[in-house]
Short mmCIF file of C-alpha atoms and ligand atoms in Angstrom, two decimals:
data_model
loop_
_atom_site.label_atom_id
_atom_site.label_comp_id
_atom_site.label_asym_id
_atom_site.label_seq_id
_atom_site.Cartn_x
_atom_site.Cartn_y
_atom_site.Cartn_z
CA MET A 1 -42.73 -30.84 -23.84
CA GLY A 2 -43.12 -28.94 -26.82
CA GLU A 3 -40.37 -28.66 -29.23
CA LEU A 4 -36.83 -26.73 -29.14
CA ARG A 5 -37.23 -23.22 -30.33
CA PHE A 6 -35.28 -20.61 -32.52
CA VAL A 7 -35.51 -16.83 -33.05
CA VAL A 8 -34.27 -14.81 -35.34
CA GLN A 9 -34.22 -10.88 -33.54
CA LEU A 10 -33.82 -7.63 -35.54
CA HIS A 11 -31.67 -5.99 -33.08
CA ARG A 12 -30.80 -1.86 -33.73
CA ALA A 13 -28.05 -1.75 -31.23
CA ARG A 14 -25.02 0.25 -32.08
CA ARG A 15 -25.52 -1.22 -35.92
CA LEU A 16 -28.01 -3.15 -37.08
CA HIS A 17 -27.83 -6.87 -36.94
CA TYR A 18 -29.78 -10.70 -36.92
CA ASP A 19 -29.05 -12.00 -33.41
CA PHE A 20 -29.68 -15.89 -34.46
CA ARG A 21 -30.93 -18.26 -31.46
CA ILE A 22 -31.86 -21.56 -31.12
CA GLU A 23 -32.59 -23.72 -28.18
CA VAL A 24 -29.78 -25.92 -26.63
CA GLY A 25 -30.09 -27.38 -23.24
CA GLY A 26 -32.42 -24.97 -21.75
CA VAL A 27 -30.85 -21.83 -23.15
CA LEU A 28 -30.44 -19.58 -25.84
CA VAL A 29 -27.66 -20.38 -27.79
CA SER A 30 -26.67 -17.09 -30.37
CA TRP A 31 -24.92 -15.49 -32.69
CA ALA A 32 -24.89 -12.33 -34.25
CA VAL A 33 -25.34 -12.45 -38.19
CA PRO A 34 -24.49 -8.85 -39.38
CA LYS A 35 -26.33 -9.33 -42.85
CA GLY A 36 -29.05 -11.59 -41.69
CA PRO A 37 -29.80 -15.16 -42.43
CA SER A 38 -30.90 -15.84 -46.46
CA LEU A 39 -32.63 -19.10 -48.19
CA ASP A 40 -30.48 -18.29 -50.76
CA PRO A 41 -27.90 -21.52 -50.94
CA LYS A 42 -25.21 -19.53 -52.54
CA VAL A 43 -24.86 -16.96 -49.77
CA ARG A 44 -22.67 -17.66 -46.71
CA ARG A 45 -23.38 -15.52 -43.52
CA ALA A 46 -20.79 -14.12 -41.43
CA ALA A 47 -22.08 -15.02 -37.84
CA PHE A 48 -20.13 -14.44 -34.68
CA HIS A 49 -21.14 -16.62 -31.62
CA VAL A 50 -22.11 -14.02 -28.45
CA ASP A 51 -23.30 -15.03 -24.94
CA ASP A 52 -25.88 -17.57 -24.67
CA HIS A 53 -29.40 -15.68 -23.22
CA PRO A 54 -32.23 -16.86 -21.34
CA LEU A 55 -34.74 -18.94 -23.09
CA GLU A 56 -37.38 -16.21 -21.60
CA TYR A 57 -35.57 -13.80 -24.06
CA VAL A 58 -37.19 -15.96 -26.84
CA ALA A 59 -40.43 -14.10 -27.65
CA PHE A 60 -39.09 -10.98 -26.37
CA GLU A 61 -39.70 -7.67 -28.42
CA GLY A 62 -39.27 -4.40 -27.50
CA VAL A 63 -35.81 -2.03 -26.45
CA ILE A 64 -33.03 -2.72 -24.30
CA PRO A 65 -32.50 0.56 -22.61
CA ALA A 66 -29.35 2.53 -23.93
CA GLY A 67 -26.14 2.75 -22.13
CA THR A 68 -26.68 -1.27 -21.13
CA TYR A 69 -25.90 -4.06 -22.82
CA GLY A 70 -27.14 -4.22 -26.35
CA GLY A 71 -29.44 -1.03 -26.03
CA GLY A 72 -31.36 -0.17 -28.91
CA ASP A 73 -34.36 -2.29 -30.66
CA VAL A 74 -35.28 -5.80 -30.74
CA ILE A 75 -38.15 -7.44 -33.13
CA VAL A 76 -39.36 -10.99 -33.78
CA TRP A 77 -38.18 -11.16 -36.94
CA ASP A 78 -38.82 -14.53 -36.86
CA THR A 79 -39.41 -17.51 -34.65
CA GLY A 80 -40.78 -21.42 -34.80
CA ALA A 81 -39.51 -24.86 -34.30
CA TRP A 82 -36.09 -26.23 -34.96
CA VAL A 83 -35.14 -30.20 -35.47
CA PRO A 84 -31.27 -31.35 -35.55
CA TYR A 85 -30.53 -33.78 -38.18
CA LYS A 86 -27.57 -35.80 -39.20
CA ASP A 87 -26.06 -35.79 -35.40
CA PRO A 88 -29.10 -36.17 -32.46
CA ASP A 89 -26.85 -34.07 -29.83
CA PRO A 90 -26.77 -30.57 -30.68
CA ARG A 91 -24.50 -29.90 -27.84
CA ALA A 92 -21.70 -32.35 -28.70
CA ALA A 93 -21.95 -31.08 -32.29
CA LEU A 94 -21.25 -27.49 -30.98
CA GLU A 95 -18.32 -28.30 -29.67
CA ARG A 96 -16.95 -30.01 -33.03
CA GLY A 97 -18.08 -26.75 -34.48
CA GLU A 98 -20.17 -28.22 -37.41
CA LEU A 99 -24.66 -28.23 -36.70
CA HIS A 100 -27.06 -29.13 -39.28
CA ILE A 101 -30.20 -27.53 -37.93
CA GLU A 102 -33.74 -27.69 -39.94
CA LEU A 103 -35.94 -24.55 -39.38
CA HIS A 104 -39.78 -24.11 -39.20
CA GLY A 105 -40.20 -20.63 -38.89
CA GLN A 106 -42.33 -18.64 -40.85
CA LYS A 107 -40.20 -16.98 -43.02
CA LEU A 108 -36.91 -19.19 -42.71
CA ARG A 109 -37.32 -22.88 -43.43
CA GLY A 110 -35.66 -26.05 -44.30
CA LYS A 111 -31.90 -27.03 -43.84
CA PHE A 112 -29.47 -25.03 -42.71
CA VAL A 113 -25.96 -25.47 -40.98
CA ILE A 114 -23.40 -23.28 -39.27
CA VAL A 115 -19.75 -24.09 -39.06
CA ARG A 116 -17.26 -22.41 -36.80
CA THR A 117 -13.98 -21.00 -39.44
CA ARG A 118 -12.38 -19.81 -36.45
CA GLY A 119 -12.28 -18.47 -32.76
CA ASP A 120 -15.70 -17.11 -32.63
CA GLU A 121 -16.92 -16.41 -36.32
CA TRP A 122 -18.67 -19.07 -37.93
CA LEU A 123 -20.55 -19.15 -40.97
CA LEU A 124 -24.37 -19.81 -41.93
CA MET A 125 -25.50 -20.91 -45.00
CA HIS A 126 -28.94 -22.28 -46.21
CA LYS A 127 -28.74 -25.71 -48.03
CA ARG A 128 -30.20 -26.37 -51.46
CA ASP A 129 -33.72 -27.95 -50.50
CA GLU A 130 -37.34 -27.07 -51.65
CA HIS A 131 -37.20 -24.24 -49.69
CA ALA A 132 -34.56 -22.47 -51.23
CA VAL A 133 -34.94 -19.22 -52.57
CA ASP A 134 -31.74 -17.37 -54.63
CA GLY A 135 -31.72 -13.98 -54.47
CA TRP A 136 -33.64 -14.75 -51.52
CA ASP A 137 -32.99 -11.26 -49.37
CA PRO A 138 -33.70 -10.79 -45.09
CA ALA A 139 -34.50 -7.09 -45.88
CA ALA A 140 -36.96 -7.45 -47.95
CA PHE A 141 -39.22 -8.97 -45.11
CA PRO A 142 -38.80 -6.35 -42.57
CA ARG A 143 -41.47 -6.69 -40.05
CA SER A 144 -42.35 -8.92 -36.76
CA VAL A 145 -44.00 -11.99 -37.64
CA LEU A 146 -45.28 -11.72 -33.84
CA SER A 147 -46.63 -8.12 -34.02
CA GLY A 148 -46.37 -7.43 -37.45
CA ARG A 149 -44.47 -4.34 -36.00
CA SER A 150 -41.37 -2.48 -37.91
CA SER A 151 -38.69 -2.01 -35.58
CA ASP A 152 -39.57 1.97 -36.44
CA GLU A 153 -42.68 1.25 -34.79
CA VAL A 154 -41.79 -0.63 -31.92
CA LYS A 155 -38.98 2.12 -31.22
CA ALA A 156 -42.13 4.69 -31.19
CA ASP A 157 -44.16 2.81 -29.41
CA PRO A 158 -42.25 -0.69 -27.55
CA HIS A 159 -44.32 -2.73 -25.42
CA TRP A 160 -41.62 -4.02 -23.13
CA GLN A 161 -38.52 -3.25 -21.92
CA TRP A 162 -35.72 -6.01 -21.41
CA ARG A 163 -33.80 -5.28 -18.00
CA SER A 164 -30.81 -7.76 -18.19
CA GLU A 165 -30.10 -6.84 -14.45
CA LEU A 166 -33.27 -8.58 -13.37
CA PRO A 167 -34.20 -11.99 -12.93
CA ALA A 168 -34.42 -14.06 -16.52
CA ASP A 169 -38.43 -14.73 -16.26
CA ARG A 170 -38.95 -10.91 -14.68
CA ALA A 171 -36.76 -9.18 -16.97
CA ALA A 172 -39.57 -8.15 -19.79
CA VAL A 173 -41.09 -5.49 -18.35
CA PRO A 174 -43.99 -3.58 -19.87
CA VAL A 175 -43.37 -0.24 -21.11
CA ARG A 176 -46.71 0.20 -21.78
CA GLY A 177 -49.35 -2.52 -21.81
CA ALA A 178 -52.34 -0.02 -23.70
CA VAL A 179 -53.09 2.47 -24.59
CA SER A 180 -52.40 6.36 -23.13
CA ASP A 181 -54.45 7.71 -19.72
CA GLU A 182 -54.19 10.63 -22.71
CA GLU A 183 -55.57 8.57 -25.35
CA LEU A 184 -58.59 7.39 -22.97
CA ALA A 185 -59.25 10.65 -21.51
CA ALA A 186 -59.86 11.86 -25.08
CA LEU A 187 -61.84 9.16 -26.02
CA ASP A 188 -64.29 10.39 -22.91
CA GLY A 189 -64.21 13.69 -24.41
CA LEU A 190 -66.03 12.99 -27.08
CA GLY A 191 -69.12 13.53 -27.55
CA GLU A 192 -71.79 11.06 -30.37
CA ALA A 193 -68.82 11.12 -32.39
CA GLY A 194 -65.35 12.76 -33.31
CA THR A 195 -62.03 11.52 -34.42
CA TRP A 196 -60.08 9.67 -31.86
CA GLU A 197 -56.04 9.65 -32.06
CA VAL A 198 -54.78 6.13 -30.76
CA PHE A 199 -51.47 3.96 -31.35
CA GLY A 200 -51.05 7.17 -34.02
CA ARG A 201 -53.50 6.84 -35.79
CA ARG A 202 -56.58 9.65 -36.48
CA LEU A 203 -60.00 6.91 -36.45
CA ARG A 204 -63.41 8.50 -36.85
CA VAL A 205 -65.73 6.80 -34.01
CA THR A 206 -69.51 7.55 -33.75
CA ASN A 207 -71.90 6.33 -31.80
CA LEU A 208 -70.33 6.46 -28.79
CA SER A 209 -73.57 6.29 -26.38
CA LYS A 210 -75.01 3.62 -28.26
CA VAL A 211 -75.52 0.69 -25.95
CA LEU A 212 -74.11 -2.43 -27.83
CA PHE A 213 -74.49 -5.25 -24.79
CA PRO A 214 -77.33 -4.82 -22.61
CA GLY A 215 -76.01 -5.11 -18.44
CA ARG A 216 -76.12 -8.58 -16.36
CA GLY A 217 -76.99 -9.18 -12.46
CA GLY A 218 -77.69 -5.39 -12.22
CA GLU A 219 -74.92 -4.37 -13.78
CA PRO A 220 -75.07 -1.31 -16.23
CA ALA A 221 -75.05 -1.96 -19.90
CA VAL A 222 -72.17 -1.99 -21.93
CA THR A 223 -71.85 1.18 -24.53
CA LYS A 224 -69.82 1.58 -27.69
CA ARG A 225 -67.54 4.04 -26.32
CA GLU A 226 -67.27 1.10 -23.42
CA LEU A 227 -66.02 -1.26 -26.03
CA LEU A 228 -63.43 0.96 -27.77
CA ARG A 229 -61.70 1.65 -24.13
CA TYR A 230 -61.64 -2.67 -23.89
CA THR A 231 -60.63 -2.76 -27.23
CA SER A 232 -57.87 0.06 -26.68
CA ALA A 233 -56.59 -1.56 -23.41
CA ILE A 234 -56.62 -4.87 -24.76
CA ALA A 235 -55.36 -4.83 -28.34
CA CYS A 236 -51.57 -4.90 -27.47
CA THR A 237 -52.36 -8.57 -26.15
CA VAL A 238 -54.95 -9.44 -28.88
CA VAL A 239 -52.92 -8.38 -31.78
CA PRO A 240 -50.15 -11.10 -31.53
CA TYR A 241 -52.96 -13.54 -32.50
CA LEU A 242 -54.08 -11.49 -35.03
CA ALA A 243 -50.89 -10.55 -36.93
CA GLY A 244 -50.51 -11.89 -40.06
CA ARG A 245 -53.76 -13.43 -40.58
CA ALA A 246 -56.90 -12.14 -42.55
CA LEU A 247 -60.08 -10.74 -39.60
CA ASN A 248 -63.18 -12.26 -40.16
CA LEU A 249 -65.64 -9.95 -38.13
CA HIS A 250 -69.26 -10.96 -36.08
CA ARG A 251 -70.70 -7.75 -36.90
CA PHE A 252 -73.80 -6.20 -34.19
CA PRO A 253 -73.31 -2.70 -35.35
CA GLY A 254 -76.99 -2.47 -34.18
CA GLY A 255 -75.98 -4.80 -30.33
CA SER A 256 -75.25 -8.08 -29.08
CA ASP A 257 -78.91 -8.59 -28.72
CA THR A 258 -79.62 -8.20 -32.37
CA LYS A 259 -79.11 -10.74 -35.55
CA GLY A 260 -75.20 -10.45 -35.83
CA PHE A 261 -73.18 -11.54 -39.62
CA TRP A 262 -70.32 -12.04 -40.63
CA GLN A 263 -68.01 -9.80 -42.39
CA LYS A 264 -65.34 -11.07 -44.47
CA ALA A 265 -64.10 -8.96 -46.74
CA LEU A 266 -63.28 -5.81 -46.07
CA PRO A 267 -65.57 -2.90 -47.24
CA GLY A 268 -64.70 -0.36 -49.45
CA ARG A 269 -64.56 2.74 -47.24
CA ALA A 270 -62.09 1.38 -45.12
CA PRO A 271 -59.51 3.69 -44.29
CA ASP A 272 -56.33 3.42 -46.53
CA TRP A 273 -53.95 2.67 -43.63
CA LEU A 274 -55.50 -0.54 -42.67
CA PRO A 275 -53.26 -3.17 -43.05
CA ARG A 276 -55.06 -5.91 -45.63
CA TRP A 277 -54.84 -8.88 -47.92
CA ARG A 278 -55.58 -10.13 -50.83
CA GLU A 279 -56.29 -13.70 -50.92
CA PRO A 280 -55.13 -14.66 -54.33
CA SER A 281 -58.12 -17.48 -55.08
CA SER A 282 -60.70 -15.20 -54.72
CA GLY A 283 -59.45 -11.85 -54.76
CA THR A 284 -60.91 -10.78 -51.61
CA GLU A 285 -59.29 -8.67 -49.77
CA TYR A 286 -59.61 -9.02 -45.69
CA LEU A 287 -58.53 -6.76 -42.59
CA VAL A 288 -55.07 -7.75 -41.31
CA ALA A 289 -55.31 -6.42 -37.83
CA GLY A 290 -51.29 -6.20 -37.21
CA GLU A 291 -51.57 -3.18 -35.43
CA PRO A 292 -53.68 -1.81 -32.24
CA ALA A 293 -54.96 0.71 -33.77
CA ALA A 294 -56.72 -1.66 -36.48
CA LEU A 295 -58.21 -3.67 -33.93
CA VAL A 296 -59.75 -0.24 -32.51
CA TRP A 297 -61.47 0.14 -36.09
CA ALA A 298 -63.14 -3.13 -36.44
CA ALA A 299 -64.77 -2.99 -32.85
CA ASN A 300 -65.93 0.67 -34.04
CA PHE A 301 -66.91 -0.77 -37.33
CA GLY A 302 -69.46 -2.92 -34.98
CA GLY A 303 -66.96 -6.04 -34.87
CA LEU A 304 -68.01 -7.01 -31.55
CA GLU A 305 -66.07 -10.74 -32.49
CA TRP A 306 -62.97 -10.95 -33.82
CA HIS A 307 -61.97 -14.33 -35.60
CA PRO A 308 -58.57 -14.87 -36.84
CA TRP A 309 -57.63 -17.09 -39.86
CA THR A 310 -55.96 -20.38 -38.65
CA SER A 311 -53.69 -19.68 -41.31
CA PRO A 312 -51.03 -16.69 -41.85
CA THR A 313 -51.50 -14.70 -45.01
CA ASP A 314 -48.28 -16.44 -46.41
CA ARG A 315 -49.62 -20.28 -46.22
CA PRO A 316 -53.27 -19.75 -46.54
CA ASP A 317 -53.19 -23.56 -46.97
CA LEU A 318 -51.25 -24.59 -43.31
CA PRO A 319 -52.71 -24.11 -40.36
CA SER A 320 -50.95 -22.74 -37.52
CA TYR A 321 -53.25 -24.78 -34.81
CA ALA A 322 -55.18 -27.96 -33.99
CA LEU A 323 -58.49 -26.45 -32.77
CA VAL A 324 -60.68 -28.51 -29.86
CA ASP A 325 -63.83 -27.08 -30.20
CA LEU A 326 -65.90 -28.49 -26.99
CA ASP A 327 -69.72 -27.41 -28.12
CA PRO A 328 -72.10 -27.83 -25.33
CA GLY A 329 -75.52 -29.19 -26.73
CA PRO A 330 -79.03 -27.91 -25.81
CA GLY A 331 -79.44 -29.06 -22.19
CA THR A 332 -75.05 -29.85 -21.52
CA ALA A 333 -74.71 -29.83 -17.74
CA TRP A 334 -70.97 -27.52 -17.75
CA ALA A 335 -70.63 -30.38 -15.22
CA ASP A 336 -70.45 -32.71 -17.78
CA LEU A 337 -68.55 -30.15 -20.50
CA LEU A 338 -65.66 -30.51 -17.66
CA VAL A 339 -65.86 -33.83 -17.78
CA LEU A 340 -65.06 -33.64 -21.58
CA ALA A 341 -62.36 -30.98 -20.82
CA ARG A 342 -60.87 -32.80 -18.18
CA LEU A 343 -60.74 -36.14 -20.38
CA HIS A 344 -58.63 -34.14 -22.90
CA ARG A 345 -56.14 -32.52 -20.22
CA THR A 346 -55.30 -36.48 -19.42
CA ALA A 347 -54.99 -36.42 -23.12
CA PHE A 348 -52.23 -34.09 -23.60
CA GLU A 349 -50.55 -34.54 -21.01
CA HIS A 350 -50.12 -38.31 -21.85
CA LEU A 351 -49.10 -37.54 -25.27
CA GLY A 352 -46.58 -34.85 -24.05
CA VAL A 353 -48.41 -31.80 -26.02
CA ALA A 354 -48.78 -28.32 -24.91
CA ALA A 355 -52.17 -27.11 -25.25
CA TYR A 356 -54.09 -24.10 -24.35
CA PRO A 357 -57.60 -24.10 -23.08
CA LYS A 358 -59.54 -21.31 -22.79
CA VAL A 359 -63.29 -20.37 -22.41
CA SER A 360 -65.45 -19.25 -25.04
CA GLY A 361 -67.41 -16.67 -23.57
CA ARG A 362 -70.35 -18.23 -24.18
CA ARG A 363 -70.96 -21.83 -23.02
CA GLY A 364 -68.07 -24.10 -24.24
CA ILE A 365 -64.64 -24.40 -23.96
CA GLN A 366 -61.67 -24.62 -26.78
CA ILE A 367 -58.43 -26.14 -26.57
CA TRP A 368 -55.85 -24.07 -29.20
CA VAL A 369 -52.32 -26.72 -30.20
CA PRO A 370 -49.78 -24.59 -31.70
CA VAL A 371 -48.37 -26.77 -34.43
CA ARG A 372 -45.74 -25.77 -36.39
CA PRO A 373 -46.09 -25.24 -40.09
CA GLY A 374 -46.52 -28.71 -41.99
CA PRO A 375 -49.64 -30.55 -41.41
CA SER A 376 -52.43 -29.74 -44.16
CA PHE A 377 -55.70 -28.91 -42.73
CA ALA A 378 -57.09 -31.91 -44.05
CA GLU A 379 -54.47 -33.60 -41.21
CA THR A 380 -55.06 -31.50 -38.21
CA ARG A 381 -58.82 -32.38 -38.80
CA ALA A 382 -58.36 -35.77 -39.04
CA TRP A 383 -55.53 -35.70 -36.30
CA VAL A 384 -58.47 -33.75 -33.66
CA GLU A 385 -60.87 -36.22 -34.86
CA GLU A 386 -59.06 -38.82 -33.85
CA LEU A 387 -58.47 -37.47 -30.30
CA SER A 388 -62.34 -36.92 -30.32
CA ARG A 389 -63.21 -40.20 -31.20
CA SER A 390 -60.95 -42.02 -28.68
CA ILE A 391 -61.87 -39.47 -25.98
CA GLY A 392 -65.84 -39.75 -26.95
CA ALA A 393 -64.68 -43.96 -26.51
CA VAL A 394 -64.62 -43.66 -22.90
CA VAL A 395 -67.74 -41.49 -22.52
CA PRO A 396 -70.17 -42.60 -25.10
CA ASP A 397 -73.36 -41.13 -23.03
CA LEU A 398 -71.64 -37.46 -23.12
CA VAL A 399 -70.60 -36.67 -26.26
CA SER A 400 -72.03 -36.31 -30.07
CA PHE A 401 -70.05 -35.73 -33.31
CA ALA A 402 -69.70 -33.22 -35.65
CA TRP A 403 -70.97 -35.61 -38.32
CA GLU A 404 -74.12 -36.38 -36.47
CA ARG A 405 -76.71 -33.78 -35.70
CA ALA A 406 -76.07 -31.14 -33.85
CA GLY A 407 -77.45 -30.63 -30.42
CA ARG A 408 -78.68 -34.19 -29.43
CA GLU A 409 -80.27 -33.86 -25.99
CA GLY A 410 -77.67 -33.08 -23.54
CA ARG A 411 -74.56 -34.39 -25.21
CA ALA A 412 -71.47 -31.77 -26.27
CA ARG A 413 -70.99 -31.85 -29.81
CA LEU A 414 -66.93 -32.60 -30.59
CA ASP A 415 -66.77 -30.48 -33.33
CA PHE A 416 -63.22 -31.16 -35.34
CA THR A 417 -64.73 -29.16 -38.62
CA GLN A 418 -63.47 -26.36 -37.63
CA ASN A 419 -59.85 -27.14 -38.50
CA ALA A 420 -60.38 -25.69 -42.28
CA VAL A 421 -59.32 -22.89 -44.36
CA ASN A 422 -61.10 -19.70 -43.45
CA LYS A 423 -63.11 -21.29 -40.39
CA THR A 424 -62.48 -19.77 -37.40
CA LEU A 425 -62.66 -20.16 -33.94
CA VAL A 426 -62.95 -16.80 -31.52
CA ALA A 427 -59.88 -15.26 -30.65
CA PRO A 428 -58.51 -15.13 -26.67
CA TYR A 429 -60.00 -12.22 -25.18
CA SER A 430 -62.50 -11.06 -27.74
CA PRO A 431 -65.84 -9.98 -26.36
CA ARG A 432 -68.61 -12.21 -27.22
CA PRO A 433 -72.41 -10.99 -28.09
CA ALA A 434 -74.34 -11.50 -24.57
CA PRO A 435 -75.29 -9.31 -21.92
CA GLY A 436 -72.37 -8.09 -19.90
CA ALA A 437 -70.18 -8.61 -22.96
CA PRO A 438 -68.43 -11.94 -21.35
CA VAL A 439 -64.73 -12.13 -23.12
CA SER A 440 -63.50 -16.01 -24.68
CA ALA A 441 -61.02 -16.40 -21.47
CA PRO A 442 -57.80 -17.98 -21.88
CA ILE A 443 -57.31 -20.43 -18.41
CA ALA A 444 -54.72 -22.29 -16.79
CA TRP A 445 -55.56 -26.21 -16.73
CA ASP A 446 -55.82 -26.72 -13.31
CA GLU A 447 -59.01 -24.03 -13.47
CA LEU A 448 -61.16 -26.59 -14.49
CA ASP A 449 -61.17 -27.95 -10.82
CA ASP A 450 -62.01 -24.80 -9.87
CA PRO A 451 -66.17 -24.88 -9.01
CA ALA A 452 -66.10 -21.22 -9.81
CA LEU A 453 -64.74 -21.40 -13.12
CA ARG A 454 -67.76 -20.44 -15.34
CA PRO A 455 -67.59 -20.44 -19.72
CA ASP A 456 -68.57 -17.03 -19.66
CA GLY A 457 -67.55 -15.74 -16.42
CA PHE A 458 -65.10 -12.83 -17.55
CA THR A 459 -66.31 -10.15 -19.16
CA ILE A 460 -64.56 -6.75 -20.27
CA ARG A 461 -64.72 -5.82 -17.19
CA THR A 462 -63.03 -8.02 -15.60
CA ILE A 463 -60.32 -9.20 -17.60
CA GLY A 464 -58.01 -6.92 -17.63
CA GLU A 465 -57.37 -7.38 -13.46
CA ARG A 466 -57.21 -11.19 -14.37
CA LEU A 467 -54.20 -10.71 -16.85
CA ALA A 468 -52.35 -8.51 -14.40
CA GLU A 469 -52.79 -11.83 -11.98
CA ARG A 470 -52.85 -14.61 -13.70
CA GLY A 471 -50.58 -13.32 -16.68
CA GLU A 472 -51.18 -14.21 -20.44
CA LEU A 473 -51.94 -18.03 -19.99
CA PHE A 474 -52.21 -18.41 -24.11
CA ALA A 475 -48.64 -17.19 -24.68
CA GLY A 476 -47.50 -21.01 -25.96
CA VAL A 477 -49.72 -21.02 -28.81
CA LEU A 478 -47.68 -17.76 -30.29
CA SER A 479 -44.16 -19.38 -29.05
CA ASN A 480 -44.63 -23.09 -28.41
CA PRO A 481 -45.41 -24.73 -32.31
CA GLN A 482 -45.25 -28.49 -32.56
CA ARG A 483 -44.99 -31.75 -33.91
CA LEU A 484 -48.59 -33.66 -33.50
CA PRO A 485 -48.09 -36.89 -32.41
CA PRO A 486 -49.29 -40.09 -33.88
CA LEU A 487 -52.45 -41.03 -31.83
CA SER A 488 -52.10 -44.64 -32.53
MN1 MN B 1 -27.38 -8.52 -30.56
#
């Protein structure tokens, strides 16, 4: 299932180099490329074949302890899918010493060839294709495509450590999953407002005892201080979904029971250090929450809901996901929505497509399908529409479609129109504006059969424990881009 993956990790060990790794036969076949890959077809880069790495290493970013093999810091400099061309059997091509590959990453795109010259010495070259860029220098793009962080930032505040002595599926050990106890204590020690130093930034935080969410089921209400606590605790998990994307905020500065409004443009009074992106056609400046402190800033600004764009800032025309939004109409029973979700589960299994469900935190279920860069929004929208129509045909009494009037009594709405530029779904782990501060929570597919599952069952008070128990169920959205197969 899914596609073959590749990763280029910028690795500062004894000396800086780029580790170029491609998935072949269940491992990462690897080369160390001192000067890094280039899109310039005139450039031939020396690449030294090194030991295979386990597949689990593909998304690793963090530090390797000093004194162990490769000790230093690592960032995911680029990642995505790759396909062989010219030769359908990559293993045999590697044995012959010449492999032709096509990369679909965020930085590296197009056709490359890697050729053995002698022993472990190879050459990596980009072909002259439509992705070729003369003079392209990898050092000009130094940041992680996963977190938006630089090598120095990762070294200063690593979230993960790679312990090669442990089994590969447990070798990535959290160093610091979140904010420190000292930082949280500093927040608790503030009065109604003050300056909070968190994640290396100084933030002016205000109205800390203001109630932002009424309690539910007899629980205490959620104050802004608690929202900031949660945001800082979850930030390192959420930031990979926000890095490199414009962030639209659904703001409720008066609290979740007031009328919210969309804040898309970054306000003029935003701090200078906030990462941002100017959208070329409109000139609008957007927040890019590529570092944890930026998300904490957004929460303090009343951004209760975090909506990252479906496309990255470097290619806002190309969606990274196809989105299925199962949106209940008034009177739709949760049991009916589950029927629809299970039909989608079956369809994705049948198609061999890895798709990742989450409950919305309100009443619905969303399914994110990571796609490798290529299809336009019109194409992902058409694909989701066709999928929805096929599934709708099985249960015509349960569904209505995006082109129909919303809210036909008792019917769920299959809304494929979310697949458009600057239309967004809520980020995983984002709070939703409702009593108790529910969050949009990734689920495993088999949880659709759990009678206890509720669309708003997880809150900012319970999601941390669930993450610790179940792990990050949405991670494949970041690491497993696929080609959408034809549906008919
Ligand atoms: Mn290395």
